[in-house]
Each structure stands twice: as structure tokens, then as C-alpha cells.
mmCIF file of N, CA and C in Angstrom:
data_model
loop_
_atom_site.group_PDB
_atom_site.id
_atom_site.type_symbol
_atom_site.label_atom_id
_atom_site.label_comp_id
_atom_site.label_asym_id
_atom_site.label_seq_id
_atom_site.Cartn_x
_atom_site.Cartn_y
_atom_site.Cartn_z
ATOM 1 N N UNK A 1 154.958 106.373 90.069
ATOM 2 C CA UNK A 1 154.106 107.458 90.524
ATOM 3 C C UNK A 1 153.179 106.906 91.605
ATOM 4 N N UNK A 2 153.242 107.635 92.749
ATOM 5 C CA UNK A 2 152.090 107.028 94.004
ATOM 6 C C UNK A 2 150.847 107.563 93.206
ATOM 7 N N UNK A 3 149.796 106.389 94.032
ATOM 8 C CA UNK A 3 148.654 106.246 93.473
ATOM 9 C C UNK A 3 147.794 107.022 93.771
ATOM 10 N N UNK A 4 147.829 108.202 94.978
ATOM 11 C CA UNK A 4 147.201 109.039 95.468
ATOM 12 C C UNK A 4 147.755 110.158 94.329
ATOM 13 N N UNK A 5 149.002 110.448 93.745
ATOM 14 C CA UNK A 5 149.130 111.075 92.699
ATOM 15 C C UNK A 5 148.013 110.640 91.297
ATOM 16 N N UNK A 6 148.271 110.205 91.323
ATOM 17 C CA UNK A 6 147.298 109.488 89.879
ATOM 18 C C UNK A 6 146.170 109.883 89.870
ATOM 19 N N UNK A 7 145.353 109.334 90.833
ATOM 20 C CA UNK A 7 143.822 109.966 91.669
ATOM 21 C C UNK A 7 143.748 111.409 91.044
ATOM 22 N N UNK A 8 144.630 111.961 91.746
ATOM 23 C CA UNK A 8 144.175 113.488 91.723
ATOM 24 C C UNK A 8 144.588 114.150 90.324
ATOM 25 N N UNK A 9 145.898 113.540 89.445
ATOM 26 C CA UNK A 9 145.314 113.731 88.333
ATOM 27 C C UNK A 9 144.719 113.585 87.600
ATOM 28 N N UNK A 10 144.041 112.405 87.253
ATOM 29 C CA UNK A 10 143.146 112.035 86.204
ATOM 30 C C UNK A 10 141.953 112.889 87.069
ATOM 31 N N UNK A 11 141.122 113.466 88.137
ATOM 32 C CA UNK A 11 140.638 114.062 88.913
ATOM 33 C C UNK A 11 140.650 115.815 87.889
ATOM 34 N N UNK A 12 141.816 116.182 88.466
ATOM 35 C CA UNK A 12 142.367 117.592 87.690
ATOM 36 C C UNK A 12 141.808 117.461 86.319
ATOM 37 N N UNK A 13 142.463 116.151 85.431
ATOM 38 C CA UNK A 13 141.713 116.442 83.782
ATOM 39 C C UNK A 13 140.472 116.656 83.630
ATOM 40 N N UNK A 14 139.617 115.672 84.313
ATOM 41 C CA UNK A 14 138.515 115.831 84.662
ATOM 42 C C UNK A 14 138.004 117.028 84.767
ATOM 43 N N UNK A 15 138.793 117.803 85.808
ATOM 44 C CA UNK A 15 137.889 119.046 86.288
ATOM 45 C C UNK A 15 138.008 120.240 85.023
ATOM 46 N N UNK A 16 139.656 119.667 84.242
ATOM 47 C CA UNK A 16 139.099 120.544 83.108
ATOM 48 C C UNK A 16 138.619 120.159 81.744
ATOM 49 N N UNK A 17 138.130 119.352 81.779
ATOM 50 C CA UNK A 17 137.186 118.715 80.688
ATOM 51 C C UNK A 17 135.776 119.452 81.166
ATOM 52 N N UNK A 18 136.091 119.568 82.531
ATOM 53 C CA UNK A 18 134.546 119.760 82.885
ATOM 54 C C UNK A 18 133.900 121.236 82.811
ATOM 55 N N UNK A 19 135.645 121.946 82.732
ATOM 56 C CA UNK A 19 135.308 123.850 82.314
ATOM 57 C C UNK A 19 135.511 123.589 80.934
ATOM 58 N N UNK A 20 136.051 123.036 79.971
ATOM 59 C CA UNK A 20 136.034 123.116 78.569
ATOM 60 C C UNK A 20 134.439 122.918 77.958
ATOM 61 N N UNK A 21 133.736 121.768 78.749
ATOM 62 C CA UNK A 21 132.316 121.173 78.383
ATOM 63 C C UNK A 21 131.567 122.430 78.375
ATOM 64 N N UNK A 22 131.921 122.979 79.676
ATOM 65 C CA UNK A 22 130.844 124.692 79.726
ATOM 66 C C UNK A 22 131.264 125.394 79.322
ATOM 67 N N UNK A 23 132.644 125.494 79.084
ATOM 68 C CA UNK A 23 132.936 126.956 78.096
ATOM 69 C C UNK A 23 132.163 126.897 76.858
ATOM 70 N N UNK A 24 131.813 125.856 76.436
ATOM 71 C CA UNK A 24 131.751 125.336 74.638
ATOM 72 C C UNK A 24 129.811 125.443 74.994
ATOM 73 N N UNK A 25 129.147 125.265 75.895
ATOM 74 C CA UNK A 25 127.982 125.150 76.184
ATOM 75 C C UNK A 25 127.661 123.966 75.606
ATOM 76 N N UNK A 26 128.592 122.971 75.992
ATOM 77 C CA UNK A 26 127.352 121.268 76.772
ATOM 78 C C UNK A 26 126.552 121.384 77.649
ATOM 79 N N UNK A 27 127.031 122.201 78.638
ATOM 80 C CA UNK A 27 126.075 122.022 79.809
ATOM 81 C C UNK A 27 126.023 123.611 80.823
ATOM 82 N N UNK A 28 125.488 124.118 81.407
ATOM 83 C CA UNK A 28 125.799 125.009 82.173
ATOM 84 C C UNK A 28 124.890 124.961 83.410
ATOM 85 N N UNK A 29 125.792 125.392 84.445
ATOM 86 C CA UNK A 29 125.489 125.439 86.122
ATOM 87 C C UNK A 29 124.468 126.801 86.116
ATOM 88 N N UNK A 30 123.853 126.748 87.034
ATOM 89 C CA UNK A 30 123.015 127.607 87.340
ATOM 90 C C UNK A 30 123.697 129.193 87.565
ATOM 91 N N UNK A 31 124.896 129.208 87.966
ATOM 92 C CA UNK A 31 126.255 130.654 87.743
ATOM 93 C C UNK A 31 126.729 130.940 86.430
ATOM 94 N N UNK A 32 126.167 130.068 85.754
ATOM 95 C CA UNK A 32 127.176 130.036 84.545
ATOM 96 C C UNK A 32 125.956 130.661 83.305
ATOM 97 N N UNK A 33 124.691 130.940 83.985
ATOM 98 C CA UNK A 33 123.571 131.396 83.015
ATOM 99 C C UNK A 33 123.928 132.583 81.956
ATOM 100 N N UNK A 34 124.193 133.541 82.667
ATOM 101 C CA UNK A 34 124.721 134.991 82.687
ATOM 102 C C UNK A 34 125.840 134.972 81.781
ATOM 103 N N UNK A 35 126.846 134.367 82.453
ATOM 104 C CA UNK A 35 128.417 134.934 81.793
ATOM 105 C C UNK A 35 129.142 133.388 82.110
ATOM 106 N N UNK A 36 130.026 133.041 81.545
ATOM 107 C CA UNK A 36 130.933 131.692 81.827
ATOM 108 C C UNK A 36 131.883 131.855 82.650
ATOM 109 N N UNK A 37 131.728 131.425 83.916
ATOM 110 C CA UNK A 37 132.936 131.260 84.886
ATOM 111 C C UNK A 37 133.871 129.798 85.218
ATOM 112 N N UNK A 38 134.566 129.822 85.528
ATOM 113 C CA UNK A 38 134.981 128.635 85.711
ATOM 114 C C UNK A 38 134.735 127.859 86.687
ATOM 115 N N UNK A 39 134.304 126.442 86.891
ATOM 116 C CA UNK A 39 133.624 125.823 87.967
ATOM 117 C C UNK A 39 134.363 125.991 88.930
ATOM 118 N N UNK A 40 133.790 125.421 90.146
ATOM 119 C CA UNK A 40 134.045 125.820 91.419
ATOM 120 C C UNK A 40 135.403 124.627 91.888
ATOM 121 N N UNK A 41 136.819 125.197 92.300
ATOM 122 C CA UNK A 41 137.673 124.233 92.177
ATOM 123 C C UNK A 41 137.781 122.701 93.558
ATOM 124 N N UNK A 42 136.638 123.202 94.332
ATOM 125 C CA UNK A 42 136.350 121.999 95.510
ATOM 126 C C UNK A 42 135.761 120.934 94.350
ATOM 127 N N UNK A 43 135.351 120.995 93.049
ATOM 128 C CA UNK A 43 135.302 119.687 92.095
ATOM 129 C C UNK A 43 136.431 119.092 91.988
ATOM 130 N N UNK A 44 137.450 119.072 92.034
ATOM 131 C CA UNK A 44 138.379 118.506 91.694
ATOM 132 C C UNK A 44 138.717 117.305 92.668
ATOM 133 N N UNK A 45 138.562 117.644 94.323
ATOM 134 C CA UNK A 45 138.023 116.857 95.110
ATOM 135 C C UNK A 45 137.128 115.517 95.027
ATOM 136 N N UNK A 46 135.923 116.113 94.052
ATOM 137 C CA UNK A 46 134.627 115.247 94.384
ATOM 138 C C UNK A 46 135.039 114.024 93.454
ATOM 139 N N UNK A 47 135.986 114.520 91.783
ATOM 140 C CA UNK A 47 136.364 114.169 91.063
ATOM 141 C C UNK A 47 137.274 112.989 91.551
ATOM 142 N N UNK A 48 138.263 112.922 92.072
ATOM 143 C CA UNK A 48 139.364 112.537 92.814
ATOM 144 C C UNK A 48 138.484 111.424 93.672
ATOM 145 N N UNK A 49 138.005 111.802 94.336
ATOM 146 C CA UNK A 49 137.163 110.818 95.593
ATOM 147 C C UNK A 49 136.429 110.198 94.446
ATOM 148 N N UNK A 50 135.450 110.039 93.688
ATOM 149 C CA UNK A 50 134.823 109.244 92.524
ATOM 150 C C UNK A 50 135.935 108.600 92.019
ATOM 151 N N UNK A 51 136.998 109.007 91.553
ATOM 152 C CA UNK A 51 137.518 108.161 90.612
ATOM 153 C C UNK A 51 138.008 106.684 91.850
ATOM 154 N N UNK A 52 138.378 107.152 93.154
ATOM 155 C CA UNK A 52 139.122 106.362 93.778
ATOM 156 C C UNK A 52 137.929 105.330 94.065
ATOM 157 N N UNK A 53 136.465 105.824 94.754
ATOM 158 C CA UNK A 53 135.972 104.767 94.819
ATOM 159 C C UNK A 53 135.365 103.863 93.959
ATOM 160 N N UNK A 54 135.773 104.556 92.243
ATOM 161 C CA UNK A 54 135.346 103.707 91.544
ATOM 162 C C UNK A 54 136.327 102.387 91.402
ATOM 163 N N UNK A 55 137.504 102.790 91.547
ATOM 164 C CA UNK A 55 138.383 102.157 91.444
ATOM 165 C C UNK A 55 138.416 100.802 92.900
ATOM 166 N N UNK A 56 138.300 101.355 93.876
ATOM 167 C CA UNK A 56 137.720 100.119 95.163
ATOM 168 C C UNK A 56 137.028 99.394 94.579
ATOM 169 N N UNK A 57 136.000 99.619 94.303
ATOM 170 C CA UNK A 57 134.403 99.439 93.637
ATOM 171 C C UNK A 57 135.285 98.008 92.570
ATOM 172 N N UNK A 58 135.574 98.033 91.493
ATOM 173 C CA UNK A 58 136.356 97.649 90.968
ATOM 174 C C UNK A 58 136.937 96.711 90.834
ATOM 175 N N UNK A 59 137.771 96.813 91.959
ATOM 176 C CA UNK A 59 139.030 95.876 92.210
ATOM 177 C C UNK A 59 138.066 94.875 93.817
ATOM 178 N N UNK A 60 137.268 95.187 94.492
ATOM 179 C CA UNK A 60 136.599 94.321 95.050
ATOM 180 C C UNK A 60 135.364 93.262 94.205
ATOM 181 N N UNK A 61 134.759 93.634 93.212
ATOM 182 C CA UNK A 61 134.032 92.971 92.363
ATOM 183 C C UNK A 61 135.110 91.787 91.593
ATOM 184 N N UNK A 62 136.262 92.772 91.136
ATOM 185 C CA UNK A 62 137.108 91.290 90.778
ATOM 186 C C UNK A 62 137.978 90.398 91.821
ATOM 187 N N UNK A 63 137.822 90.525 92.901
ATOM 188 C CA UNK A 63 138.038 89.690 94.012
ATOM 189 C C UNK A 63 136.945 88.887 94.571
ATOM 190 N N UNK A 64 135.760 89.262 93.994
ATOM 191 C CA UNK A 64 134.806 89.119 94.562
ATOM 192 C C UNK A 64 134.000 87.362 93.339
ATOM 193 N N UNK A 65 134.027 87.494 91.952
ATOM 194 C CA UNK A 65 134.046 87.057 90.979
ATOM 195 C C UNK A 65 135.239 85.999 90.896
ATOM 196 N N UNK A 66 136.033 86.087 91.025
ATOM 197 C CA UNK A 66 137.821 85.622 91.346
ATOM 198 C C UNK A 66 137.351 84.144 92.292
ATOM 199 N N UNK A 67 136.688 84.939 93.380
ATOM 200 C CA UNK A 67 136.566 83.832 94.594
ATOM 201 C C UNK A 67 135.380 83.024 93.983
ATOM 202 N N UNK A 68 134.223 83.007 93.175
ATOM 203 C CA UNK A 68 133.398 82.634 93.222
ATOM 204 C C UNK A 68 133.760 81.282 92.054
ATOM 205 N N UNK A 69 134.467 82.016 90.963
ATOM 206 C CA UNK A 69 134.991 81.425 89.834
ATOM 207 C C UNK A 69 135.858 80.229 90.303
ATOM 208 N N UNK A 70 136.499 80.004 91.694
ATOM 209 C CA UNK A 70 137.381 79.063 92.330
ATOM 210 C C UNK A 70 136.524 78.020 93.178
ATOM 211 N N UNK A 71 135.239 78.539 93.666
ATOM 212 C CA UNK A 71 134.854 78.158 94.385
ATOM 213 C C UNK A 71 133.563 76.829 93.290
ATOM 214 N N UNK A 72 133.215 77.623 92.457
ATOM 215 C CA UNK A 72 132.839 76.683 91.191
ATOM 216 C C UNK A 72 133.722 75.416 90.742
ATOM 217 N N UNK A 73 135.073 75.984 90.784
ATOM 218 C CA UNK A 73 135.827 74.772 90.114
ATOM 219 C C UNK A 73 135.970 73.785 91.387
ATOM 220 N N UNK A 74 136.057 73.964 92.393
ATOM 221 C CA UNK A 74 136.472 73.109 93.818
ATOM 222 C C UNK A 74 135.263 71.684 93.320
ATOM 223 N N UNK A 75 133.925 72.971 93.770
ATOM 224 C CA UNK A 75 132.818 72.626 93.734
ATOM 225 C C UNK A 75 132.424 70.926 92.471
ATOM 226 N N UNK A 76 133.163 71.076 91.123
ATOM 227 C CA UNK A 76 132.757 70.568 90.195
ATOM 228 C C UNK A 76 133.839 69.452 90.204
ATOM 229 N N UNK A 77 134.895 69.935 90.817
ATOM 230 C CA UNK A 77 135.932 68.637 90.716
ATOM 231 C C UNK A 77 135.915 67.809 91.321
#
């Protein structure tokens, strides 16, 4: 599965975890006072873009740790 697939689903679950949370009243949006609608679907987006740069985020810290952890052993030997 391409990884830009992946993104956007775990993104999608997300977005409906995130209408199940307000249907059930965890939390509600300022539209959602009144009557329960379903969130606005440009989340699924914001969702998608978060997950990916968490995932950069991530995978540069363990490159980042990786190099330092090598650079210790050089250092000591």
C-alpha cells in the first residue's frame, strides 16, 4: 500500500472517531450546540497533514539520536 494511501487513511478514521466523539457528546464545536452535525470534511485534510508530519517529526529525531549514539561510540573508542 503507498504511503500517501495510509496517511489519508488512518486520517479518515480519525475524522470519524472525531464525529463519533461528538455524536456521543465528548466534545462539541460551536455548530454542534443546537443539533449534531457532522464535522466539517476539510478535517480529514488537517488530520492527514498531522499524521504525516508527525511521522517526519519522527523518523528525523531517530536519525537524529542514531547519529549522535555513533558519534559517542567513535568518540570513546
Amino acid at each position: 500500500m503507498p504511503a500517501i494511501l495510509s496517511f489519508f487513511l488512518i486520517g479518515l478514521f480519525i475524522y470519524f472517531a472525531e464525529n463519533i466523539g461528538s455524536y456521543f457528546s465528548a466534545w462539541t464545536y460551536s455548530y454542534q450546540l443546537k443539533a449534531w452535525k457532522f464535522v466539517d470534511l476539510g478535517k480529514i485534510s488537517s488530520w492527514t497533514l498531522l499524521i504525516i508530519v508527525s511521522i517526519i517529526i519522527v523518523i528525523e529525531l531517530q536519525r537524529y539520536f542514531s547519529q549522535k549514539i555513533k558519534i559517542k561510540n567513535i568518540i570513546n573508542d
